[in-house]
XYZ file of C-alpha atoms in Angstrom:
393
model
C 0.000 0.000 0.000
C 1.299 3.413 -0.940
C 0.813 6.170 1.620
C 0.248 9.642 0.268
C 1.591 12.386 2.484
C -0.887 15.253 2.710
C 0.297 18.473 1.239
C 0.188 21.808 3.070
C -2.700 22.935 0.877
C -4.790 19.908 1.845
C -4.102 20.476 5.553
C -5.147 24.128 5.272
C -8.342 23.118 3.413
C -9.300 20.608 6.154
C -8.688 23.202 8.851
C -11.053 25.624 7.074
C -13.753 22.961 6.935
C -13.442 22.251 10.669
C -13.541 25.973 11.508
C -16.659 26.431 9.356
C -18.373 23.531 11.122
C -17.572 25.015 14.540
C -18.972 28.397 13.499
C -22.119 26.763 12.112
C -22.649 24.691 15.262
C -22.123 27.813 17.352
C -24.753 29.707 15.376
C -27.210 26.828 15.721
C -26.644 26.693 19.476
C -27.012 30.478 19.795
C -30.237 30.384 17.749
C -31.636 27.657 19.979
C -30.780 29.592 23.152
C -32.338 32.753 21.722
C -35.488 30.881 20.649
C -35.732 29.235 24.063
C -35.432 32.556 25.912
C -37.914 34.218 23.587
C -40.475 31.518 24.183
C -39.891 31.656 27.927
C -40.489 35.409 27.787
C -43.675 34.790 25.837
C -44.803 32.321 28.465
C -44.015 34.767 31.248
C -41.436 32.420 32.779
C -38.171 34.348 32.577
C -38.821 36.881 35.314
C -40.920 36.866 38.423
C -41.336 40.603 37.938
C -42.883 40.319 34.473
C -46.409 41.052 35.718
C -45.291 44.026 37.783
C -43.180 45.362 34.918
C -46.017 44.964 32.441
C -48.697 46.600 34.558
C -46.373 49.467 35.516
C -45.674 50.189 31.841
C -49.370 49.881 30.983
C -50.350 52.304 33.741
C -47.861 54.821 32.372
C -49.336 54.435 28.872
C -52.814 54.939 30.303
C -51.674 58.044 32.191
C -50.210 59.474 28.977
C -53.458 58.740 27.148
C -55.598 60.453 29.785
C -53.331 63.494 29.748
C -53.800 63.754 25.970
C -57.556 63.263 26.307
C -58.218 65.720 29.145
C -56.248 68.503 27.442
C -58.029 68.083 24.104
C -60.769 70.289 22.681
C -63.011 67.231 22.498
C -62.828 66.725 26.246
C -64.100 70.261 26.781
C -67.126 69.223 24.722
C -67.640 66.086 26.752
C -67.144 67.821 30.098
C -69.829 70.453 29.434
C -71.817 70.935 32.626
C -75.576 70.940 32.754
C -77.730 73.959 33.578
C -80.229 73.167 36.302
C -83.159 73.955 34.008
C -82.048 71.746 31.116
C -84.337 68.935 29.972
C -83.120 65.383 30.153
C -84.088 64.014 26.788
C -81.490 61.294 27.006
C -82.176 59.299 30.141
C -78.593 58.669 31.117
C -79.205 57.394 34.659
C -81.665 54.791 35.790
C -83.060 56.977 38.555
C -84.104 59.757 36.197
C -87.772 60.029 35.376
C -89.041 60.509 31.869
C -91.525 63.023 33.228
C -88.716 65.592 33.422
C -88.939 66.083 29.660
C -91.000 69.075 28.435
C -93.224 67.047 26.114
C -94.601 64.181 28.175
C -98.220 65.178 27.614
C -98.214 63.316 24.287
C -99.045 59.557 24.549
C -96.367 58.671 22.004
C -94.392 61.028 19.825
C -91.142 61.157 17.911
C -88.538 63.541 16.562
C -86.694 62.196 13.536
C -83.745 63.642 11.665
C -85.977 64.544 8.723
C -88.095 66.688 11.071
C -85.191 68.936 12.053
C -82.788 68.663 9.081
C -81.161 71.876 7.963
C -78.450 74.345 8.930
C -79.285 76.591 11.877
C -77.273 79.620 12.975
C -77.341 81.212 16.380
C -78.256 84.872 16.520
C -78.767 87.295 19.364
C -82.352 87.140 20.573
C -84.865 89.730 19.534
C -86.063 89.788 23.123
C -83.985 90.754 26.114
C -85.859 88.468 28.461
C -86.043 84.692 28.487
C -89.278 83.535 26.878
C -90.820 80.118 26.142
C -90.422 80.605 22.389
C -86.744 79.776 21.957
C -86.832 79.837 18.166
C -85.833 83.480 17.976
C -82.301 82.409 18.989
C -81.754 80.206 15.910
C -82.464 80.864 12.245
C -82.480 78.294 9.456
C -79.945 79.543 6.943
C -79.594 76.604 4.523
C -80.875 73.126 3.726
C -79.046 69.939 4.614
C -79.814 66.263 5.056
C -78.097 66.561 8.477
C -79.084 68.646 11.470
C -76.309 71.252 11.630
C -76.170 73.806 14.432
C -73.677 76.684 14.359
C -73.312 78.698 17.542
C -70.718 80.515 19.712
C -68.399 78.325 21.743
C -69.180 80.283 24.906
C -72.826 79.240 24.639
C -71.832 75.576 24.512
C -69.323 75.665 27.362
C -71.936 77.324 29.570
C -75.387 76.123 28.446
C -77.047 78.298 31.076
C -76.389 81.175 28.701
C -77.756 79.418 25.626
C -81.190 81.021 25.757
C -80.302 84.125 27.712
C -79.653 87.441 26.023
C -76.898 89.947 26.798
C -75.960 92.945 24.609
C -72.516 91.429 23.969
C -74.135 88.428 22.240
C -74.418 90.453 19.022
C -70.609 90.347 18.746
C -70.284 86.570 19.176
C -68.975 84.410 16.341
C -70.611 81.110 15.422
C -67.341 79.191 15.589
C -68.773 75.986 17.049
C -70.404 73.593 14.575
C -72.371 70.488 15.564
C -73.149 68.198 12.623
C -75.742 65.597 13.611
C -75.895 62.824 11.007
C -78.207 60.494 12.983
C -81.056 61.564 15.222
C -84.189 59.778 16.304
C -86.157 60.070 19.507
C -89.343 58.096 20.120
C -90.899 58.739 23.489
C -93.908 58.540 25.764
C -94.425 58.850 29.494
C -93.274 55.271 30.051
C -90.614 54.485 27.471
C -88.141 56.042 25.060
C -85.741 55.123 22.269
C -82.986 57.583 21.418
C -80.179 57.565 18.833
C -77.634 60.282 18.033
C -74.409 60.465 16.029
C -72.578 63.764 15.658
C -69.259 65.401 14.908
C -67.993 68.670 16.352
C -65.647 71.266 14.891
C -64.321 74.347 16.670
C -62.825 77.147 14.578
C -62.837 74.737 11.609
C -60.761 72.177 13.541
C -62.124 68.683 14.244
C -62.794 68.177 17.966
C -64.213 64.645 17.775
C -67.494 62.782 17.530
C -70.195 61.806 20.016
C -72.610 58.878 19.641
C -75.443 57.855 21.970
C -78.007 55.065 22.076
C -80.514 55.028 24.907
C -83.750 53.138 25.489
C -86.121 51.964 28.164
C -89.118 49.660 28.037
C -90.834 47.041 30.211
C -89.379 44.090 28.286
C -85.702 44.984 28.037
C -85.312 47.431 30.900
C -82.873 50.290 30.561
C -80.059 50.323 27.992
C -77.528 53.069 27.462
C -74.414 53.307 25.307
C -72.308 56.334 24.498
C -68.938 56.915 22.949
C -66.650 59.804 22.140
C -63.902 59.599 19.536
C -61.278 62.267 20.103
C -59.425 63.950 17.243
C -56.089 62.600 18.548
C -57.242 59.015 17.953
C -58.252 58.037 21.471
C -61.782 56.769 22.104
C -63.895 56.259 25.223
C -66.971 54.032 25.290
C -69.542 53.265 27.946
C -72.271 50.607 28.029
C -74.805 50.134 30.778
C -77.977 48.058 30.908
C -80.447 46.738 33.436
C -83.183 44.133 33.368
C -82.616 40.423 33.874
C -78.954 41.050 33.062
C -76.954 43.991 34.401
C -74.006 44.905 32.227
C -71.533 47.739 32.590
C -68.504 48.263 30.340
C -65.972 51.102 30.548
C -63.462 51.155 27.686
C -60.569 53.405 26.601
C -58.722 52.583 23.400
C -56.609 53.910 20.573
C -56.970 52.237 17.213
C -57.306 48.517 17.838
C -55.451 48.658 21.159
C -57.372 48.524 24.430
C -55.702 50.674 27.090
C -58.325 50.135 29.796
C -61.519 48.151 30.140
C -63.625 47.222 33.137
C -66.583 44.897 32.594
C -69.169 43.740 35.127
C -72.026 41.298 34.495
C -74.744 40.178 36.897
C -77.777 37.958 36.221
C -81.086 37.854 38.063
C -81.572 34.611 39.948
C -84.725 32.776 41.024
C -85.097 35.099 44.022
C -85.114 38.118 41.677
C -81.766 39.260 43.006
C -78.830 40.014 40.749
C -75.896 37.693 41.247
C -72.486 38.585 39.844
C -71.758 36.462 36.779
C -68.387 37.703 35.561
C -65.886 40.472 36.164
C -62.847 41.487 34.127
C -60.329 44.304 34.183
C -57.899 45.041 31.357
C -54.964 47.443 31.650
C -52.935 47.157 28.461
C -51.768 43.564 28.021
C -52.695 42.605 31.592
C -56.110 41.060 32.211
C -57.712 40.086 35.503
C -60.809 37.936 35.138
C -63.160 36.152 37.521
C -65.586 33.626 36.040
C -68.452 31.642 37.570
C -67.762 28.189 38.946
C -69.649 25.141 37.759
C -71.147 24.547 41.185
C -73.227 26.493 43.707
C -73.567 29.446 41.332
C -70.415 30.902 42.867
C -67.348 32.619 41.465
C -63.886 31.125 41.170
C -60.750 32.927 42.276
C -59.555 35.654 39.935
C -56.863 34.823 37.416
C -54.202 37.160 36.023
C -52.919 37.016 32.463
C -50.081 38.822 30.672
C -50.380 38.651 26.892
C -52.934 35.894 27.420
C -50.567 33.785 29.542
C -51.719 32.785 33.029
C -49.516 34.113 35.840
C -49.521 31.197 38.276
C -47.599 32.965 41.047
C -49.793 36.079 41.198
C -53.113 36.477 43.006
C -55.925 39.031 43.274
C -58.148 39.951 46.199
C -61.484 41.703 45.587
C -62.349 44.569 47.932
C -66.041 45.579 47.790
C -66.836 48.643 49.881
C -70.636 48.319 49.923
C -72.957 45.428 50.655
C -74.619 43.418 47.917
C -77.977 44.959 48.754
C -76.697 48.514 48.319
C -75.684 48.324 44.679
C -76.398 46.484 41.462
C -72.969 47.223 39.968
C -69.600 46.580 41.579
C -66.728 48.230 39.754
C -63.733 50.464 40.280
C -65.432 53.084 38.126
C -68.496 53.153 40.379
C -66.299 53.716 43.468
C -67.446 50.576 45.275
C -64.780 48.041 44.289
C -61.001 47.807 44.327
C -58.582 44.992 43.521
C -55.441 44.135 45.451
C -52.783 42.389 43.364
C -50.103 40.217 44.949
C -47.169 40.044 42.552
C -44.750 37.170 42.082
C -42.239 38.758 44.474
C -44.813 38.904 47.281
C -45.419 42.670 47.160
C -48.984 44.000 46.911
C -50.677 47.011 45.307
C -54.296 47.928 44.766
C -55.409 49.045 41.341
C -56.295 52.445 42.804
C -52.752 52.788 44.126
C -51.278 51.758 40.789
C -53.402 54.225 38.816
C -52.957 57.101 41.258
C -54.516 60.385 40.116
C -55.218 58.888 36.681
C -58.189 57.007 38.124
C -59.847 60.328 39.032
C -59.574 61.533 35.426
C -60.953 58.249 34.116
C -63.918 58.316 36.498
C -64.700 61.945 35.621
C -64.627 61.154 31.918
C -67.053 58.264 32.288
C -69.372 60.358 34.450
C -69.495 62.837 31.568
C -70.150 60.001 29.116
C -72.914 58.721 31.393
C -74.727 62.053 31.594
C -73.775 63.441 28.138
C -74.750 66.969 29.090
C -73.530 68.205 25.711
C -76.423 66.360 24.088
C -79.061 66.961 26.737
C -78.212 70.614 27.335
C -77.449 71.805 23.808
C -78.316 69.489 20.917
C -81.634 68.240 22.297
C -82.761 71.686 23.388
C -82.201 73.098 19.904
C -83.728 70.018 18.268
C -86.809 70.275 20.459
C -87.041 74.011 19.762
C -86.872 73.512 15.995
C -89.375 70.655 16.127
C -91.950 72.516 18.235
C -91.789 75.671 16.153
C -92.069 73.649 12.967
C -95.170 71.931 14.355
C -96.700 75.315 15.229
C -96.041 76.897 11.854
């Protein structure tokens, strides 16, 4: 057998092959380690502080959102306060009585968008005293398939001045435009059905859009939903209903991302009492949820999720500050519930403590969405005024 002595070139070639293999194996190993860590992060297993870190970041995002919302022109629309003499055409609270409206003498009546369509401009009143005939404050200046009201911003911010005359009113500019694209109100002494969709511009700049749906009848009880879309992209929505099922939903979002949501559901039992069915709280990518058990009509312990992954080392304690007989809704937004979170490291914080002053802004915003004074104190007054004067012509 003849042995062939390897040349220097062959030795160098073999060394290159071995070096390439080592580099390749190293890259494979590094890729596996990276993939493993990534998947552990996804599963919430890499850090015991993942829940705390996530909720802290989400609270900061929510605080930033509320700062942008409360300083916007749209929020000034939403936060309009109600004059004491304003009618409550939209029944935004269960305790309100339909008899407070100025037209309850009719058995059943309705105001539809076609009844009030047109463009109406505010003008200083011909009369210096308040009088029942409000129509002298608004003049129809053009036709439109929508109900468009143009008036001074000062009259909207303080509705008490809407139908009161001062000499300076002749100098006011109609810089506030309400464009109502949907409007229907069917009512009687015992029920109502209301629907509104509108956009608002101030000095030709978009301030946002308000939508409302409200109804009450013997079959379905009371149902109310309102939402405001701000010009900066944020949106706030509220749903509330009574009857056999009580439902309340408070939601803040931007685009398709939910920044905050609290949802409470209760169902009437055989004793005609409402028993809590489900509760959930979402702050960014953190969700706390408590579902019913399969036995004794009870509720299981709350579970905490980050990005949909159960956090097995965290726990939640519910703190209700009123008795079950005192309220039909238990939520942080209604001031009668708080949640204490125990994190993986053993430390605890309530949701109120985590949110700090932000929770006050959120509650105030949803109170405004619940009462929608902008609609009841401005839009509905003008709509009713136009409708009545049209009927009397």
